[in-house]
């Protein structure tokens, strides 16, 4: 498992109307708690008068970090139907929010489940689902005269150089696909005067 499915970019303001209530859907790619909180704050500040801000997210390679939040709606009637759409699309590192403005007619639990499910579904239909490769970062230390050797190797593995300090001892930090980790490790291990360390 060296890749995962997620959405390419945010989707905002996807409207669903149900018996006078308005449900506005949002989806955001999120990679950590900070991005998650920022997206939730953004929507809360854009819709301060909304009756509910219900949401669900999945993060982690297998979606092991997840939450479904009903935000005051009857238990299981909002967050879970939203979360199930993340599962149905097999995506992770995604937050889906459905903002509800109450329209005066109660929908009942089954009506809410249906509305939140539909809101999440049509929001995700607007998103572009992509496959992301997992990456890792490596720090390599080597002698000044080995630069060409190291950079040739890095480009062979499509590694992106993030930082390079050239002194008597050179240190380069690069990111590359996790799927390449073993083979580049073998090559680096065969070189003299080279030490390296992976971030994960």
PDB file of C-alpha atoms in Angstrom:
ATOM      1  CA  UNK A   1       0.000   0.000   0.000  1.00  0.00           C
ATOM      2  CA  UNK A   2       1.979   2.990  -1.213  1.00  0.00           C
ATOM      3  CA  UNK A   3      -0.874   5.226  -2.235  1.00  0.00           C
ATOM      4  CA  UNK A   4      -4.314   6.415  -1.197  1.00  0.00           C
ATOM      5  CA  UNK A   5      -7.336   8.074  -2.765  1.00  0.00           C
ATOM      6  CA  UNK A   6      -8.302  11.586  -1.769  1.00  0.00           C
ATOM      7  CA  UNK A   7      -9.776  14.722  -3.346  1.00  0.00           C
ATOM      8  CA  UNK A   8      -7.660  17.125  -5.343  1.00  0.00           C
ATOM      9  CA  UNK A   9      -9.045  20.440  -4.124  1.00  0.00           C
ATOM     10  CA  UNK A  10     -11.826  21.884  -1.968  1.00  0.00           C
ATOM     11  CA  UNK A  11     -15.460  21.836  -3.097  1.00  0.00           C
ATOM     12  CA  UNK A  12     -17.706  24.511  -1.626  1.00  0.00           C
ATOM     13  CA  UNK A  13     -21.335  25.633  -1.438  1.00  0.00           C
ATOM     14  CA  UNK A  14     -23.134  22.643  -2.940  1.00  0.00           C
ATOM     15  CA  UNK A  15     -26.784  23.324  -2.157  1.00  0.00           C
ATOM     16  CA  UNK A  16     -29.520  20.813  -1.362  1.00  0.00           C
ATOM     17  CA  UNK A  17     -33.048  21.881  -0.395  1.00  0.00           C
ATOM     18  CA  UNK A  18     -35.333  19.604   1.588  1.00  0.00           C
ATOM     19  CA  UNK A  19     -38.772  20.773   2.858  1.00  0.00           C
ATOM     20  CA  UNK A  20     -37.598  24.326   3.397  1.00  0.00           C
ATOM     21  CA  UNK A  21     -34.308  23.316   5.067  1.00  0.00           C
ATOM     22  CA  UNK A  22     -31.130  24.176   3.223  1.00  0.00           C
ATOM     23  CA  UNK A  23     -28.117  21.875   3.368  1.00  0.00           C
ATOM     24  CA  UNK A  24     -24.858  23.335   2.056  1.00  0.00           C
ATOM     25  CA  UNK A  25     -22.063  20.873   1.401  1.00  0.00           C
ATOM     26  CA  UNK A  26     -18.311  21.383   1.604  1.00  0.00           C
ATOM     27  CA  UNK A  27     -15.396  18.987   1.111  1.00  0.00           C
ATOM     28  CA  UNK A  28     -11.752  19.685   1.933  1.00  0.00           C
ATOM     29  CA  UNK A  29      -8.565  17.681   1.483  1.00  0.00           C
ATOM     30  CA  UNK A  30      -6.916  17.619   4.940  1.00  0.00           C
ATOM     31  CA  UNK A  31      -3.573  16.156   5.977  1.00  0.00           C
ATOM     32  CA  UNK A  32      -3.478  16.900   9.690  1.00  0.00           C
ATOM     33  CA  UNK A  33      -5.434  18.236  12.682  1.00  0.00           C
ATOM     34  CA  UNK A  34      -4.404  21.847  11.957  1.00  0.00           C
ATOM     35  CA  UNK A  35      -5.852  21.791   8.425  1.00  0.00           C
ATOM     36  CA  UNK A  36      -8.970  20.101   9.773  1.00  0.00           C
ATOM     37  CA  UNK A  37      -9.528  22.751  12.461  1.00  0.00           C
ATOM     38  CA  UNK A  38      -8.845  25.582  10.008  1.00  0.00           C
ATOM     39  CA  UNK A  39     -11.464  24.250   7.547  1.00  0.00           C
ATOM     40  CA  UNK A  40     -14.080  23.820  10.298  1.00  0.00           C
ATOM     41  CA  UNK A  41     -13.382  27.321  11.652  1.00  0.00           C
ATOM     42  CA  UNK A  42     -13.652  28.789   8.156  1.00  0.00           C
ATOM     43  CA  UNK A  43     -17.110  27.293   7.596  1.00  0.00           C
ATOM     44  CA  UNK A  44     -18.334  28.231  11.083  1.00  0.00           C
ATOM     45  CA  UNK A  45     -17.284  31.825  10.524  1.00  0.00           C
ATOM     46  CA  UNK A  46     -18.870  31.911   7.039  1.00  0.00           C
ATOM     47  CA  UNK A  47     -22.146  30.443   8.365  1.00  0.00           C
ATOM     48  CA  UNK A  48     -22.524  31.707  11.941  1.00  0.00           C
ATOM     49  CA  UNK A  49     -26.338  31.655  11.774  1.00  0.00           C
ATOM     50  CA  UNK A  50     -26.650  28.067  10.538  1.00  0.00           C
ATOM     51  CA  UNK A  51     -28.644  25.689  12.750  1.00  0.00           C
ATOM     52  CA  UNK A  52     -26.074  22.862  12.503  1.00  0.00           C
ATOM     53  CA  UNK A  53     -22.552  22.282  11.188  1.00  0.00           C
ATOM     54  CA  UNK A  54     -22.432  18.491  10.826  1.00  0.00           C
ATOM     55  CA  UNK A  55     -19.312  16.828   9.529  1.00  0.00           C
ATOM     56  CA  UNK A  56     -17.243  13.704   9.145  1.00  0.00           C
ATOM     57  CA  UNK A  57     -13.630  13.100   8.234  1.00  0.00           C
ATOM     58  CA  UNK A  58     -11.196  10.289   7.581  1.00  0.00           C
ATOM     59  CA  UNK A  59      -7.445  10.661   7.846  1.00  0.00           C
ATOM     60  CA  UNK A  60      -4.591   8.207   7.627  1.00  0.00           C
ATOM     61  CA  UNK A  61      -3.643   5.650   5.026  1.00  0.00           C
ATOM     62  CA  UNK A  62      -6.502   3.319   5.943  1.00  0.00           C
ATOM     63  CA  UNK A  63      -8.766   6.037   7.316  1.00  0.00           C
ATOM     64  CA  UNK A  64      -7.853   4.917  10.834  1.00  0.00           C
ATOM     65  CA  UNK A  65      -8.287   8.449  12.219  1.00  0.00           C
ATOM     66  CA  UNK A  66     -11.950   9.386  11.758  1.00  0.00           C
ATOM     67  CA  UNK A  67     -14.853  11.157  13.381  1.00  0.00           C
ATOM     68  CA  UNK A  68     -18.543  11.734  12.663  1.00  0.00           C
ATOM     69  CA  UNK A  69     -20.168  14.715  14.357  1.00  0.00           C
ATOM     70  CA  UNK A  70     -23.947  15.265  14.528  1.00  0.00           C
ATOM     71  CA  UNK A  71     -23.618  18.798  15.990  1.00  0.00           C
ATOM     72  CA  UNK A  72     -26.905  18.642  17.881  1.00  0.00           C
ATOM     73  CA  UNK A  73     -28.901  16.625  15.342  1.00  0.00           C
ATOM     74  CA  UNK A  74     -30.353  13.312  16.634  1.00  0.00           C
ATOM     75  CA  UNK A  75     -27.567  10.803  17.258  1.00  0.00           C
ATOM     76  CA  UNK A  76     -26.422   9.034  14.077  1.00  0.00           C
ATOM     77  CA  UNK A  77     -28.653  11.093  11.788  1.00  0.00           C
ATOM     78  CA  UNK A  78     -25.996  13.414  10.307  1.00  0.00           C
ATOM     79  CA  UNK A  79     -22.322  12.623  10.906  1.00  0.00           C
ATOM     80  CA  UNK A  80     -22.645   8.926  10.135  1.00  0.00           C
ATOM     81  CA  UNK A  81     -24.453   9.306   6.780  1.00  0.00           C
ATOM     82  CA  UNK A  82     -21.749  11.825   5.796  1.00  0.00           C
ATOM     83  CA  UNK A  83     -18.996   9.457   6.965  1.00  0.00           C
ATOM     84  CA  UNK A  84     -20.532   6.594   4.979  1.00  0.00           C
ATOM     85  CA  UNK A  85     -20.106   8.629   1.786  1.00  0.00           C
ATOM     86  CA  UNK A  86     -16.367   8.897   2.499  1.00  0.00           C
ATOM     87  CA  UNK A  87     -16.315   5.096   2.811  1.00  0.00           C
ATOM     88  CA  UNK A  88     -18.417   4.638  -0.324  1.00  0.00           C
ATOM     89  CA  UNK A  89     -15.906   6.709  -2.318  1.00  0.00           C
ATOM     90  CA  UNK A  90     -12.953   4.927  -0.646  1.00  0.00           C
ATOM     91  CA  UNK A  91     -11.277   8.247   0.097  1.00  0.00           C
ATOM     92  CA  UNK A  92      -9.203   9.406   3.045  1.00  0.00           C
ATOM     93  CA  UNK A  93      -7.618  12.674   4.229  1.00  0.00           C
ATOM     94  CA  UNK A  94     -10.956  14.325   3.473  1.00  0.00           C
ATOM     95  CA  UNK A  95     -13.334  16.393   5.585  1.00  0.00           C
ATOM     96  CA  UNK A  96     -16.973  16.793   4.504  1.00  0.00           C
ATOM     97  CA  UNK A  97     -19.179  19.378   6.201  1.00  0.00           C
ATOM     98  CA  UNK A  98     -22.909  19.814   5.707  1.00  0.00           C
ATOM     99  CA  UNK A  99     -24.247  23.117   7.006  1.00  0.00           C
ATOM    100  CA  UNK A 100     -27.973  23.121   7.736  1.00  0.00           C
ATOM    101  CA  UNK A 101     -30.334  26.059   7.885  1.00  0.00           C
ATOM    102  CA  UNK A 102     -33.569  24.869   9.459  1.00  0.00           C
ATOM    103  CA  UNK A 103     -36.604  25.666   7.332  1.00  0.00           C
ATOM    104  CA  UNK A 104     -39.450  25.196   9.806  1.00  0.00           C
ATOM    105  CA  UNK A 105     -40.487  21.656   8.879  1.00  0.00           C
ATOM    106  CA  UNK A 106     -39.072  18.792  10.939  1.00  0.00           C
ATOM    107  CA  UNK A 107     -37.626  16.042   8.760  1.00  0.00           C
ATOM    108  CA  UNK A 108     -37.553  13.238  11.334  1.00  0.00           C
ATOM    109  CA  UNK A 109     -34.563  10.965  11.802  1.00  0.00           C
ATOM    110  CA  UNK A 110     -34.996   9.032   8.550  1.00  0.00           C
ATOM    111  CA  UNK A 111     -35.501  12.297   6.647  1.00  0.00           C
ATOM    112  CA  UNK A 112     -32.307  13.725   8.180  1.00  0.00           C
ATOM    113  CA  UNK A 113     -30.295  10.607   7.370  1.00  0.00           C
ATOM    114  CA  UNK A 114     -31.449  10.853   3.770  1.00  0.00           C
ATOM    115  CA  UNK A 115     -30.759  14.593   3.489  1.00  0.00           C
ATOM    116  CA  UNK A 116     -27.269  14.469   5.027  1.00  0.00           C
ATOM    117  CA  UNK A 117     -26.354  11.442   2.947  1.00  0.00           C
ATOM    118  CA  UNK A 118     -27.533  13.202  -0.216  1.00  0.00           C
ATOM    119  CA  UNK A 119     -25.752  16.436   0.738  1.00  0.00           C
ATOM    120  CA  UNK A 120     -22.442  14.592   1.208  1.00  0.00           C
ATOM    121  CA  UNK A 121     -22.992  12.534  -1.943  1.00  0.00           C
ATOM    122  CA  UNK A 122     -23.637  15.477  -4.290  1.00  0.00           C
ATOM    123  CA  UNK A 123     -20.752  17.421  -2.714  1.00  0.00           C
ATOM    124  CA  UNK A 124     -18.300  14.566  -3.338  1.00  0.00           C
ATOM    125  CA  UNK A 125     -19.640  14.128  -6.872  1.00  0.00           C
ATOM    126  CA  UNK A 126     -18.275  17.627  -7.565  1.00  0.00           C
ATOM    127  CA  UNK A 127     -14.842  16.682  -6.245  1.00  0.00           C
ATOM    128  CA  UNK A 128     -12.044  15.326  -8.368  1.00  0.00           C
ATOM    129  CA  UNK A 129     -10.846  12.092  -6.757  1.00  0.00           C
ATOM    130  CA  UNK A 130      -7.152  11.446  -7.246  1.00  0.00           C
ATOM    131  CA  UNK A 131      -4.595   8.871  -6.154  1.00  0.00           C
ATOM    132  CA  UNK A 132      -1.727  10.244  -4.109  1.00  0.00           C
ATOM    133  CA  UNK A 133       1.562   8.439  -3.697  1.00  0.00           C
ATOM    134  CA  UNK A 134       2.907   8.198  -0.175  1.00  0.00           C
ATOM    135  CA  UNK A 135       6.232   9.942   0.207  1.00  0.00           C
ATOM    136  CA  UNK A 136       9.153   9.708   2.568  1.00  0.00           C
ATOM    137  CA  UNK A 137      12.052  12.053   3.270  1.00  0.00           C
ATOM    138  CA  UNK A 138      15.683  11.014   3.308  1.00  0.00           C
ATOM    139  CA  UNK A 139      18.731  12.878   4.568  1.00  0.00           C
ATOM    140  CA  UNK A 140      22.002  11.849   2.943  1.00  0.00           C
ATOM    141  CA  UNK A 141      25.454  12.849   4.122  1.00  0.00           C
ATOM    142  CA  UNK A 142      28.384  12.440   1.730  1.00  0.00           C
ATOM    143  CA  UNK A 143      31.742  13.846   0.660  1.00  0.00           C
ATOM    144  CA  UNK A 144      31.918  16.919  -1.553  1.00  0.00           C
ATOM    145  CA  UNK A 145      33.374  14.956  -4.481  1.00  0.00           C
ATOM    146  CA  UNK A 146      30.405  12.542  -4.479  1.00  0.00           C
ATOM    147  CA  UNK A 147      27.848  15.187  -5.430  1.00  0.00           C
ATOM    148  CA  UNK A 148      27.345  14.051  -9.018  1.00  0.00           C
ATOM    149  CA  UNK A 149      26.937  10.470  -7.937  1.00  0.00           C
ATOM    150  CA  UNK A 150      24.307  11.318  -5.317  1.00  0.00           C
ATOM    151  CA  UNK A 151      22.347  13.736  -7.510  1.00  0.00           C
ATOM    152  CA  UNK A 152      22.313  11.288 -10.409  1.00  0.00           C
ATOM    153  CA  UNK A 153      20.923   8.646  -8.085  1.00  0.00           C
ATOM    154  CA  UNK A 154      18.268  11.002  -6.715  1.00  0.00           C
ATOM    155  CA  UNK A 155      17.067  12.003 -10.172  1.00  0.00           C
ATOM    156  CA  UNK A 156      16.907   8.358 -11.212  1.00  0.00           C
ATOM    157  CA  UNK A 157      14.366   7.856  -8.418  1.00  0.00           C
ATOM    158  CA  UNK A 158      12.479  11.088  -9.206  1.00  0.00           C
ATOM    159  CA  UNK A 159      13.399  12.450  -5.786  1.00  0.00           C
ATOM    160  CA  UNK A 160      12.757  16.138  -5.085  1.00  0.00           C
ATOM    161  CA  UNK A 161      15.641  17.944  -3.403  1.00  0.00           C
ATOM    162  CA  UNK A 162      14.282  19.928  -0.472  1.00  0.00           C
ATOM    163  CA  UNK A 163      17.533  21.229   0.970  1.00  0.00           C
ATOM    164  CA  UNK A 164      21.217  21.060   0.124  1.00  0.00           C
ATOM    165  CA  UNK A 165      24.160  22.179   2.249  1.00  0.00           C
ATOM    166  CA  UNK A 166      27.522  21.923   0.578  1.00  0.00           C
ATOM    167  CA  UNK A 167      30.506  21.982   2.891  1.00  0.00           C
ATOM    168  CA  UNK A 168      33.367  19.536   3.214  1.00  0.00           C
ATOM    169  CA  UNK A 169      30.603  17.187   4.210  1.00  0.00           C
ATOM    170  CA  UNK A 170      27.498  17.660   2.103  1.00  0.00           C
ATOM    171  CA  UNK A 171      24.000  17.060   3.385  1.00  0.00           C
ATOM    172  CA  UNK A 172      21.031  16.767   1.070  1.00  0.00           C
ATOM    173  CA  UNK A 173      17.418  16.309   2.131  1.00  0.00           C
ATOM    174  CA  UNK A 174      15.075  14.923  -0.501  1.00  0.00           C
ATOM    175  CA  UNK A 175      11.571  13.506  -0.725  1.00  0.00           C
ATOM    176  CA  UNK A 176      10.694  10.476  -2.793  1.00  0.00           C
ATOM    177  CA  UNK A 177       7.970   7.907  -3.195  1.00  0.00           C
ATOM    178  CA  UNK A 178       7.757   5.495  -0.314  1.00  0.00           C
ATOM    179  CA  UNK A 179       7.607   2.645  -2.823  1.00  0.00           C
ATOM    180  CA  UNK A 180      11.219   3.509  -3.850  1.00  0.00           C
ATOM    181  CA  UNK A 181      12.605   3.490  -0.306  1.00  0.00           C
ATOM    182  CA  UNK A 182      14.034  -0.029  -0.323  1.00  0.00           C
ATOM    183  CA  UNK A 183      15.745   0.144  -3.683  1.00  0.00           C
ATOM    184  CA  UNK A 184      17.355   3.538  -3.066  1.00  0.00           C
ATOM    185  CA  UNK A 185      18.471   2.331   0.384  1.00  0.00           C
ATOM    186  CA  UNK A 186      20.263  -0.611  -1.229  1.00  0.00           C
ATOM    187  CA  UNK A 187      22.093   1.680  -3.651  1.00  0.00           C
ATOM    188  CA  UNK A 188      23.102   4.127  -0.915  1.00  0.00           C
ATOM    189  CA  UNK A 189      24.289   1.286   1.332  1.00  0.00           C
ATOM    190  CA  UNK A 190      26.712   0.165  -1.375  1.00  0.00           C
ATOM    191  CA  UNK A 191      28.418   3.581  -1.477  1.00  0.00           C
ATOM    192  CA  UNK A 192      31.440   4.426   0.623  1.00  0.00           C
ATOM    193  CA  UNK A 193      31.501   7.517   2.884  1.00  0.00           C
ATOM    194  CA  UNK A 194      27.757   7.901   2.593  1.00  0.00           C
ATOM    195  CA  UNK A 195      25.339   7.822   5.490  1.00  0.00           C
ATOM    196  CA  UNK A 196      21.583   8.283   5.207  1.00  0.00           C
ATOM    197  CA  UNK A 197      18.505   8.402   7.367  1.00  0.00           C
ATOM    198  CA  UNK A 198      14.787   8.191   6.500  1.00  0.00           C
ATOM    199  CA  UNK A 199      12.211  10.266   8.306  1.00  0.00           C
ATOM    200  CA  UNK A 200       9.740   7.418   8.852  1.00  0.00           C
TER     201      UNK A 200
END
